[in-house]
Amino acid sequence: MLVLLSLLMLGASPPRDAVEMRSGDWHLLCDNWNACRITGIAPDSRNGRALVLIDRSAVPGSTYRVRIIFQGVREPWRELRLFPGNPRSLPPPLRLEFEPYGVPDIHFLVDRDRSVSRFLGLLAAPGRAVISASGLHVADMPRGDIRALLARIEREQRRHPELPEADDSGPRFDFEFHRVRQRPDRELPPGMHRPCGRVADRGSLGWQLDSAHRMWIVQCLGRSRIFVEIRDGAVQPIGPDLLPGGLPAGVAAFDPEEAMLTLATGREGRTDCGERRSWGWVESEGFVSVRVQSMPMCRGIPSEFWPDRWSARRWRVLG
């Protein structure tokens, strides 16, 4: 049983430690593959604010990719303009060329290299830049020394580029997970009483991971508990020693489409900052670590936008 539940760290070892830097409203994190993300968001503002994600991989020749996210917005504006902090002494406003994507929030992908270059240049100007639509103020932009963060990316990626593997004779994917098609069970299995101890649970869901294993996530007060049920056997709780990277107190969820178990650990009881770990189930092997995301800025940034600190090399979902 312990062999079946043994959760192994498989796949390529991370080539280097993550790189992290902060400036004002901006946070830079480069993961173990030296792919970098700058995340920026202004402090709470009555004027509105935008979440800005600036990404670049370490593959030589890669360009920056910029996304602007307005949370809660359902309809895209026809025209967006970025105004520098001091328009009298700086270049004229930039008309953003973008393509909207993302539901339910609107994500604007800044289009064309020239627009991205000018966009980054205006963000580096003194004062807080703002975005407007049809002459109306839409959102304040983050402030900080973004030039220093971009220079750090250039320096780190020049030192440690992501080069092709010398030996490509191995498998194309390190992991293959199987999508879970069955509907989740909401009733706990017989014999599983009071999984939260003296406190009543706040709901539970169970998924059939493979022909011999079923996983249960039980929501307790302030944290989740995870169990694995062996066919014709007992229900075994998953403890800190059975998940790669440990099992800190946090809120767990399972995405059957991605076949991914996630655990979000907030800072000081918050849910908009902290760490988010993801594992996938490999039949006859157990859970394997796939991804670690983190966010130190507690400013309402949803966990799906947190940058990677560590990730496995390659995986895919089958079925």
mmCIF file of C-alpha atoms in Angstrom:
data_model
loop_
_atom_site.group_PDB
_atom_site.id
_atom_site.type_symbol
_atom_site.label_atom_id
_atom_site.label_comp_id
_atom_site.label_asym_id
_atom_site.label_seq_id
_atom_site.Cartn_x
_atom_site.Cartn_y
_atom_site.Cartn_z
ATOM 1 C CA MET A 1 0.000 0.000 0.000
ATOM 2 C CA LEU A 2 2.834 2.390 0.858
ATOM 3 C CA VAL A 3 4.446 1.576 -2.466
ATOM 4 C CA LEU A 4 1.228 2.433 -4.262
ATOM 5 C CA LEU A 5 1.008 5.712 -2.363
ATOM 6 C CA SER A 6 4.683 6.565 -2.713
ATOM 7 C CA LEU A 7 4.810 9.905 -4.496
ATOM 8 C CA LEU A 8 7.984 10.362 -6.464
ATOM 9 C CA MET A 9 9.743 13.389 -7.807
ATOM 10 C CA LEU A 10 10.114 12.327 -11.438
ATOM 11 C CA GLY A 11 11.359 14.102 -14.528
ATOM 12 C CA ALA A 12 14.245 16.410 -15.244
ATOM 13 C CA SER A 13 15.912 18.102 -12.289
ATOM 14 C CA PRO A 14 15.626 21.882 -12.199
ATOM 15 C CA PRO A 15 18.787 23.329 -13.767
ATOM 16 C CA ARG A 16 19.016 26.324 -11.431
ATOM 17 C CA ASP A 17 17.397 28.147 -8.542
ATOM 18 C CA ALA A 18 14.681 30.724 -9.088
ATOM 19 C CA VAL A 19 15.607 34.418 -9.363
ATOM 20 C CA GLU A 20 13.404 36.979 -7.571
ATOM 21 C CA MET A 21 13.368 40.793 -7.407
ATOM 22 C CA ARG A 22 10.894 43.486 -6.326
ATOM 23 C CA SER A 23 10.536 47.155 -7.262
ATOM 24 C CA GLY A 24 7.527 49.200 -6.186
ATOM 25 C CA ASP A 25 4.362 47.634 -7.589
ATOM 26 C CA TRP A 26 6.356 45.162 -9.715
ATOM 27 C CA HIS A 27 7.543 41.662 -8.843
ATOM 28 C CA LEU A 28 9.971 39.632 -10.968
ATOM 29 C CA LEU A 29 10.323 35.852 -10.720
ATOM 30 C CA CYS A 30 12.367 33.626 -13.049
ATOM 31 C CA ASP A 31 11.713 29.910 -12.616
ATOM 32 C CA ASN A 32 14.060 26.922 -12.680
ATOM 33 C CA TRP A 33 14.081 27.013 -16.518
ATOM 34 C CA ASN A 34 14.863 30.753 -16.388
ATOM 35 C CA ALA A 35 11.523 31.706 -17.921
ATOM 36 C CA CYS A 36 10.700 35.074 -16.350
ATOM 37 C CA ARG A 37 7.516 36.913 -15.442
ATOM 38 C CA ILE A 38 7.106 40.467 -14.183
ATOM 39 C CA THR A 39 3.777 40.851 -12.373
ATOM 40 C CA GLY A 40 2.510 44.360 -11.677
ATOM 41 C CA ILE A 41 -0.593 45.824 -10.106
ATOM 42 C CA ALA A 42 -1.213 49.222 -8.521
ATOM 43 C CA PRO A 43 -2.277 49.511 -4.888
ATOM 44 C CA ASP A 44 -5.990 49.752 -4.176
ATOM 45 C CA SER A 45 -7.337 52.651 -6.199
ATOM 46 C CA ARG A 46 -10.797 54.164 -6.588
ATOM 47 C CA ASN A 47 -9.787 54.949 -10.158
ATOM 48 C CA GLY A 48 -9.455 51.266 -11.036
ATOM 49 C CA ARG A 49 -6.312 49.283 -11.705
ATOM 50 C CA ALA A 50 -4.990 46.764 -14.178
ATOM 51 C CA LEU A 51 -3.024 43.581 -13.638
ATOM 52 C CA VAL A 52 -0.034 43.517 -15.999
ATOM 53 C CA LEU A 53 1.888 40.329 -16.854
ATOM 54 C CA ILE A 54 5.162 40.578 -18.780
ATOM 55 C CA ASP A 55 6.613 37.189 -19.807
ATOM 56 C CA ARG A 56 9.666 35.983 -21.690
ATOM 57 C CA SER A 57 11.141 32.508 -22.013
ATOM 58 C CA ALA A 58 14.876 31.878 -21.908
ATOM 59 C CA VAL A 59 14.926 30.415 -25.428
ATOM 60 C CA PRO A 60 17.395 32.547 -27.443
ATOM 61 C CA GLY A 61 15.562 35.029 -29.673
ATOM 62 C CA SER A 62 12.378 35.079 -27.585
ATOM 63 C CA THR A 63 10.402 38.317 -27.349
ATOM 64 C CA TYR A 64 8.372 39.791 -24.523
ATOM 65 C CA ARG A 65 4.664 38.955 -24.232
ATOM 66 C CA VAL A 66 2.460 41.458 -22.421
ATOM 67 C CA ARG A 67 -1.042 40.880 -21.062
ATOM 68 C CA ILE A 68 -3.301 43.441 -19.396
ATOM 69 C CA ILE A 69 -6.130 42.047 -17.279
ATOM 70 C CA PHE A 70 -9.133 44.033 -16.042
ATOM 71 C CA GLN A 71 -10.853 41.882 -13.454
ATOM 72 C CA GLY A 72 -14.627 41.842 -13.621
ATOM 73 C CA VAL A 73 -14.817 43.423 -17.090
ATOM 74 C CA ARG A 74 -17.018 41.498 -19.521
ATOM 75 C CA GLU A 75 -16.962 43.631 -22.671
ATOM 76 C CA PRO A 76 -13.769 44.825 -24.391
ATOM 77 C CA TRP A 77 -13.319 48.499 -25.182
ATOM 78 C CA ARG A 78 -12.954 49.508 -28.794
ATOM 79 C CA GLU A 79 -9.821 51.513 -28.114
ATOM 80 C CA LEU A 80 -7.309 51.659 -25.283
ATOM 81 C CA ARG A 81 -4.611 54.283 -24.843
ATOM 82 C CA LEU A 82 -1.709 54.283 -22.422
ATOM 83 C CA PHE A 83 -0.806 57.744 -21.129
ATOM 84 C CA PRO A 84 2.595 58.393 -19.498
ATOM 85 C CA GLY A 85 2.785 59.749 -15.981
ATOM 86 C CA ASN A 86 3.796 63.241 -17.153
ATOM 87 C CA PRO A 87 2.322 63.683 -20.653
ATOM 88 C CA ARG A 88 3.623 67.259 -21.048
ATOM 89 C CA SER A 89 7.277 66.295 -21.106
ATOM 90 C CA LEU A 90 7.141 62.720 -22.387
ATOM 91 C CA PRO A 91 6.276 60.992 -25.682
ATOM 92 C CA PRO A 92 2.621 61.074 -26.786
ATOM 93 C CA PRO A 93 0.144 58.451 -25.540
ATOM 94 C CA LEU A 94 0.353 54.976 -27.017
ATOM 95 C CA ARG A 95 -2.662 53.549 -28.800
ATOM 96 C CA LEU A 96 -2.575 49.913 -27.758
ATOM 97 C CA GLU A 97 -2.811 47.319 -30.476
ATOM 98 C CA PHE A 98 -4.233 44.252 -28.803
ATOM 99 C CA GLU A 99 -6.361 41.176 -29.163
ATOM 100 C CA PRO A 100 -8.815 40.388 -26.345
ATOM 101 C CA TYR A 101 -8.992 36.876 -24.942
ATOM 102 C CA GLY A 102 -9.946 35.220 -21.698
ATOM 103 C CA VAL A 103 -13.268 34.612 -19.974
ATOM 104 C CA PRO A 104 -14.820 35.830 -17.730
ATOM 105 C CA ASP A 105 -12.258 38.601 -17.265
ATOM 106 C CA ILE A 106 -10.977 40.431 -20.322
ATOM 107 C CA HIS A 107 -7.321 39.832 -21.109
ATOM 108 C CA PHE A 108 -5.689 42.188 -23.552
ATOM 109 C CA LEU A 109 -2.660 40.751 -25.313
ATOM 110 C CA VAL A 110 -0.523 43.653 -26.496
ATOM 111 C CA ASP A 111 0.100 42.914 -30.169
ATOM 112 C CA ARG A 112 3.191 43.404 -32.323
ATOM 113 C CA ASP A 113 6.768 43.819 -31.081
ATOM 114 C CA ARG A 114 6.732 47.563 -31.727
ATOM 115 C CA SER A 115 3.705 48.095 -29.489
ATOM 116 C CA VAL A 116 5.275 45.971 -26.744
ATOM 117 C CA SER A 117 8.517 47.963 -26.922
ATOM 118 C CA ARG A 118 6.711 51.307 -26.692
ATOM 119 C CA PHE A 119 4.448 49.966 -23.946
ATOM 120 C CA LEU A 120 7.427 48.969 -21.797
ATOM 121 C CA GLY A 121 9.086 52.300 -22.502
ATOM 122 C CA LEU A 122 6.081 54.276 -21.258
ATOM 123 C CA LEU A 123 5.833 52.129 -18.135
ATOM 124 C CA ALA A 124 9.434 53.069 -17.358
ATOM 125 C CA ALA A 125 8.686 56.820 -17.531
ATOM 126 C CA PRO A 126 8.448 58.862 -14.298
ATOM 127 C CA GLY A 127 5.055 59.059 -12.614
ATOM 128 C CA ARG A 128 2.145 56.651 -12.793
ATOM 129 C CA ALA A 129 0.931 55.832 -16.280
ATOM 130 C CA VAL A 130 -2.808 55.445 -16.827
ATOM 131 C CA ILE A 131 -5.020 53.661 -19.342
ATOM 132 C CA SER A 132 -8.013 55.386 -20.859
ATOM 133 C CA ALA A 133 -10.766 54.342 -23.260
ATOM 134 C CA SER A 134 -12.612 56.881 -25.417
ATOM 135 C CA GLY A 135 -11.244 59.677 -23.246
ATOM 136 C CA LEU A 136 -12.364 58.103 -19.963
ATOM 137 C CA HIS A 137 -9.963 56.974 -17.251
ATOM 138 C CA VAL A 138 -9.941 53.166 -16.976
ATOM 139 C CA ALA A 139 -7.104 52.149 -14.674
ATOM 140 C CA ASP A 140 -3.923 53.204 -12.927
ATOM 141 C CA MET A 141 -0.831 51.272 -13.952
ATOM 142 C CA PRO A 142 1.833 49.896 -11.598
ATOM 143 C CA ARG A 143 4.818 52.030 -10.614
ATOM 144 C CA GLY A 144 8.431 51.049 -9.982
ATOM 145 C CA ASP A 145 11.799 50.725 -11.647
ATOM 146 C CA ILE A 146 10.743 48.377 -14.418
ATOM 147 C CA ARG A 147 13.952 49.136 -16.337
ATOM 148 C CA ALA A 148 15.943 47.474 -13.558
ATOM 149 C CA LEU A 149 13.713 44.399 -13.711
ATOM 150 C CA LEU A 150 14.001 44.137 -17.504
ATOM 151 C CA ALA A 151 17.768 44.530 -17.230
ATOM 152 C CA ARG A 152 17.843 41.714 -14.664
ATOM 153 C CA ILE A 153 15.960 39.453 -17.091
ATOM 154 C CA GLU A 154 18.393 40.290 -19.894
ATOM 155 C CA ARG A 155 21.356 39.575 -17.657
ATOM 156 C CA GLU A 156 20.040 36.300 -16.227
ATOM 157 C CA GLN A 157 18.799 34.888 -19.539
ATOM 158 C CA ARG A 158 22.010 35.814 -21.320
ATOM 159 C CA ARG A 159 23.940 33.983 -18.619
ATOM 160 C CA HIS A 160 21.619 30.958 -18.541
ATOM 161 C CA PRO A 161 19.768 30.510 -21.849
ATOM 162 C CA GLU A 162 17.366 27.620 -22.276
ATOM 163 C CA LEU A 163 19.167 25.434 -24.789
ATOM 164 C CA PRO A 164 17.813 22.337 -26.588
ATOM 165 C CA GLU A 165 18.563 19.038 -24.926
ATOM 166 C CA ALA A 166 21.585 17.284 -26.384
ATOM 167 C CA ASP A 167 19.894 13.880 -26.198
ATOM 168 C CA ASP A 168 16.364 13.867 -27.611
ATOM 169 C CA SER A 169 16.085 10.076 -27.807
ATOM 170 C CA GLY A 170 14.055 9.877 -24.604
ATOM 171 C CA PRO A 171 10.290 10.178 -24.225
ATOM 172 C CA ARG A 172 8.735 13.362 -25.502
ATOM 173 C CA PHE A 173 6.826 13.935 -22.254
ATOM 174 C CA ASP A 174 8.073 13.357 -18.720
ATOM 175 C CA PHE A 175 4.533 12.761 -17.473
ATOM 176 C CA GLU A 176 1.238 11.695 -19.008
ATOM 177 C CA PHE A 177 -1.884 12.196 -16.913
ATOM 178 C CA HIS A 178 -5.329 10.809 -17.686
ATOM 179 C CA ARG A 179 -8.316 13.143 -17.687
ATOM 180 C CA VAL A 180 -10.989 12.108 -15.163
ATOM 181 C CA ARG A 181 -14.348 11.682 -16.895
ATOM 182 C CA GLN A 182 -16.501 10.321 -14.064
ATOM 183 C CA ARG A 183 -18.585 12.683 -12.007
ATOM 184 C CA PRO A 184 -17.303 13.225 -8.457
ATOM 185 C CA ASP A 185 -18.879 11.457 -5.524
ATOM 186 C CA ARG A 186 -20.194 13.634 -2.717
ATOM 187 C CA GLU A 187 -20.746 10.958 -0.068
ATOM 188 C CA LEU A 188 -17.813 9.721 1.969
ATOM 189 C CA PRO A 189 -17.038 5.992 1.804
ATOM 190 C CA PRO A 190 -18.243 3.703 4.596
ATOM 191 C CA GLY A 191 -16.027 3.751 7.648
ATOM 192 C CA MET A 192 -14.712 7.260 7.019
ATOM 193 C CA HIS A 193 -16.119 9.128 10.017
ATOM 194 C CA ARG A 194 -15.372 12.676 11.130
ATOM 195 C CA PRO A 195 -12.430 13.345 8.754
ATOM 196 C CA CYS A 196 -12.039 16.840 10.257
ATOM 197 C CA GLY A 197 -11.874 15.565 13.831
ATOM 198 C CA ARG A 198 -14.260 17.236 16.244
ATOM 199 C CA VAL A 199 -15.251 19.854 13.674
ATOM 200 C CA ALA A 200 -17.836 19.010 11.012
ATOM 201 C CA ASP A 201 -16.542 19.009 7.459
ATOM 202 C CA ARG A 202 -17.715 21.664 4.983
ATOM 203 C CA GLY A 203 -18.090 19.344 2.039
ATOM 204 C CA SER A 204 -16.212 16.570 0.293
ATOM 205 C CA LEU A 205 -15.628 15.318 -3.247
ATOM 206 C CA GLY A 206 -14.160 12.045 -4.486
ATOM 207 C CA TRP A 207 -12.650 11.159 -7.885
ATOM 208 C CA GLN A 208 -11.643 7.822 -9.390
ATOM 209 C CA LEU A 209 -7.969 8.349 -10.311
ATOM 210 C CA ASP A 210 -7.461 4.938 -11.909
ATOM 211 C CA SER A 211 -8.860 1.412 -11.664
ATOM 212 C CA ALA A 212 -7.508 0.920 -8.147
ATOM 213 C CA HIS A 213 -7.373 4.365 -6.525
ATOM 214 C CA ARG A 214 -9.925 6.966 -5.525
ATOM 215 C CA MET A 215 -8.999 10.348 -4.036
ATOM 216 C CA TRP A 216 -11.096 12.314 -1.570
ATOM 217 C CA ILE A 217 -10.726 16.005 -0.721
ATOM 218 C CA VAL A 218 -12.487 17.045 2.467
ATOM 219 C CA GLN A 219 -12.817 20.752 3.276
ATOM 220 C CA CYS A 220 -12.250 21.390 6.952
ATOM 221 C CA LEU A 221 -12.133 24.672 8.825
ATOM 222 C CA GLY A 222 -9.281 26.695 7.321
ATOM 223 C CA ARG A 223 -7.691 23.782 5.477
ATOM 224 C CA SER A 224 -8.296 20.671 3.386
ATOM 225 C CA ARG A 225 -7.567 17.038 4.108
ATOM 226 C CA ILE A 226 -6.741 14.599 1.298
ATOM 227 C CA PHE A 227 -7.332 10.840 1.350
ATOM 228 C CA VAL A 228 -6.679 8.000 -1.068
ATOM 229 C CA GLU A 229 -8.945 4.957 -1.114
ATOM 230 C CA ILE A 230 -7.468 1.665 -2.342
ATOM 231 C CA ARG A 231 -9.885 -0.734 -4.029
ATOM 232 C CA ASP A 232 -11.096 -3.291 -1.467
ATOM 233 C CA GLY A 233 -8.937 -1.542 1.105
ATOM 234 C CA ALA A 234 -8.909 1.176 3.727
ATOM 235 C CA VAL A 235 -8.902 4.912 3.205
ATOM 236 C CA GLN A 236 -5.426 6.313 3.803
ATOM 237 C CA PRO A 237 -4.856 10.010 4.611
ATOM 238 C CA ILE A 238 -2.112 11.686 2.607
ATOM 239 C CA GLY A 239 0.340 13.249 5.007
ATOM 240 C CA PRO A 240 3.267 15.677 4.584
ATOM 241 C CA ASP A 241 5.680 12.815 3.847
ATOM 242 C CA LEU A 242 3.639 11.470 0.923
ATOM 243 C CA LEU A 243 3.558 14.510 -1.367
ATOM 244 C CA PRO A 244 6.669 15.887 -3.084
ATOM 245 C CA GLY A 245 7.401 19.178 -1.375
ATOM 246 C CA GLY A 246 5.269 18.357 1.654
ATOM 247 C CA LEU A 247 1.658 19.108 2.551
ATOM 248 C CA PRO A 248 1.317 22.443 4.377
ATOM 249 C CA ALA A 249 -2.039 23.615 5.660
ATOM 250 C CA GLY A 250 -3.983 25.023 2.737
ATOM 251 C CA VAL A 251 -7.026 24.722 0.525
ATOM 252 C CA ALA A 252 -6.933 21.822 -1.965
ATOM 253 C CA ALA A 253 -8.822 21.382 -5.224
ATOM 254 C CA PHE A 254 -8.819 18.890 -8.077
ATOM 255 C CA ASP A 255 -9.308 19.770 -11.746
ATOM 256 C CA PRO A 256 -10.534 16.611 -13.546
ATOM 257 C CA GLU A 257 -9.965 18.158 -16.995
ATOM 258 C CA GLU A 258 -6.311 18.825 -16.222
ATOM 259 C CA ALA A 259 -5.995 15.798 -13.900
ATOM 260 C CA MET A 260 -4.284 18.133 -11.459
ATOM 261 C CA LEU A 261 -4.393 18.369 -7.670
ATOM 262 C CA THR A 262 -3.584 21.860 -6.349
ATOM 263 C CA LEU A 263 -2.989 23.169 -2.859
ATOM 264 C CA ALA A 264 -3.020 26.915 -2.184
ATOM 265 C CA THR A 265 -1.322 28.118 0.988
ATOM 266 C CA GLY A 266 -2.139 31.723 1.838
ATOM 267 C CA ARG A 267 -0.068 34.167 3.846
ATOM 268 C CA GLU A 268 -1.546 35.120 7.215
ATOM 269 C CA GLY A 269 -4.932 33.713 6.275
ATOM 270 C CA ARG A 270 -5.156 35.517 2.917
ATOM 271 C CA THR A 271 -5.960 33.837 -0.390
ATOM 272 C CA ASP A 272 -4.470 36.405 -2.794
ATOM 273 C CA CYS A 273 -0.809 35.745 -1.924
ATOM 274 C CA GLY A 274 1.318 32.818 -0.831
ATOM 275 C CA GLU A 275 2.181 29.585 -2.616
ATOM 276 C CA ARG A 276 0.312 27.207 -4.925
ATOM 277 C CA ARG A 277 1.549 23.656 -5.549
ATOM 278 C CA SER A 278 0.287 21.272 -8.244
ATOM 279 C CA TRP A 279 0.601 17.494 -8.600
ATOM 280 C CA GLY A 280 -0.530 15.000 -11.222
ATOM 281 C CA TRP A 281 -1.431 11.337 -10.699
ATOM 282 C CA VAL A 282 0.612 8.708 -12.551
ATOM 283 C CA GLU A 283 -0.999 5.274 -12.469
ATOM 284 C CA SER A 284 0.983 2.731 -10.398
ATOM 285 C CA GLU A 285 3.442 5.467 -9.427
ATOM 286 C CA GLY A 286 1.426 8.021 -7.432
ATOM 287 C CA PHE A 287 1.407 11.798 -7.382
ATOM 288 C CA VAL A 288 4.304 13.653 -8.992
ATOM 289 C CA SER A 289 5.197 17.295 -8.547
ATOM 290 C CA VAL A 290 4.388 19.408 -11.595
ATOM 291 C CA ARG A 291 4.414 23.056 -10.605
ATOM 292 C CA VAL A 292 5.070 25.525 -7.776
ATOM 293 C CA GLN A 293 3.737 29.079 -8.072
ATOM 294 C CA SER A 294 4.196 31.931 -5.623
ATOM 295 C CA MET A 295 3.130 35.531 -5.095
ATOM 296 C CA PRO A 296 4.432 37.768 -2.279
ATOM 297 C CA MET A 297 2.235 40.805 -3.100
ATOM 298 C CA CYS A 298 -1.133 40.611 -1.324
ATOM 299 C CA ARG A 299 -3.155 42.732 -3.765
ATOM 300 C CA GLY A 300 -6.039 40.603 -4.951
ATOM 301 C CA ILE A 301 -4.154 38.755 -7.696
ATOM 302 C CA PRO A 302 -5.913 35.416 -8.443
ATOM 303 C CA SER A 303 -3.662 32.387 -7.978
ATOM 304 C CA GLU A 304 -3.949 31.338 -11.655
ATOM 305 C CA PHE A 305 -1.852 34.405 -12.521
ATOM 306 C CA TRP A 306 0.912 33.745 -9.994
ATOM 307 C CA PRO A 307 4.285 33.120 -11.666
ATOM 308 C CA ASP A 308 6.050 29.764 -11.652
ATOM 309 C CA ARG A 309 8.884 29.272 -9.199
ATOM 310 C CA TRP A 310 9.467 25.672 -10.282
ATOM 311 C CA SER A 311 7.925 23.437 -12.921
ATOM 312 C CA ALA A 312 8.486 20.026 -14.461
ATOM 313 C CA ARG A 313 9.801 19.998 -18.001
ATOM 314 C CA ARG A 314 7.013 18.489 -20.088
ATOM 315 C CA TRP A 315 3.648 16.866 -19.416
ATOM 316 C CA ARG A 316 0.353 16.298 -21.203
ATOM 317 C CA VAL A 317 -3.184 15.195 -20.394
ATOM 318 C CA LEU A 318 -4.671 12.202 -22.220
ATOM 319 C CA GLY A 319 -8.297 11.230 -22.748
#
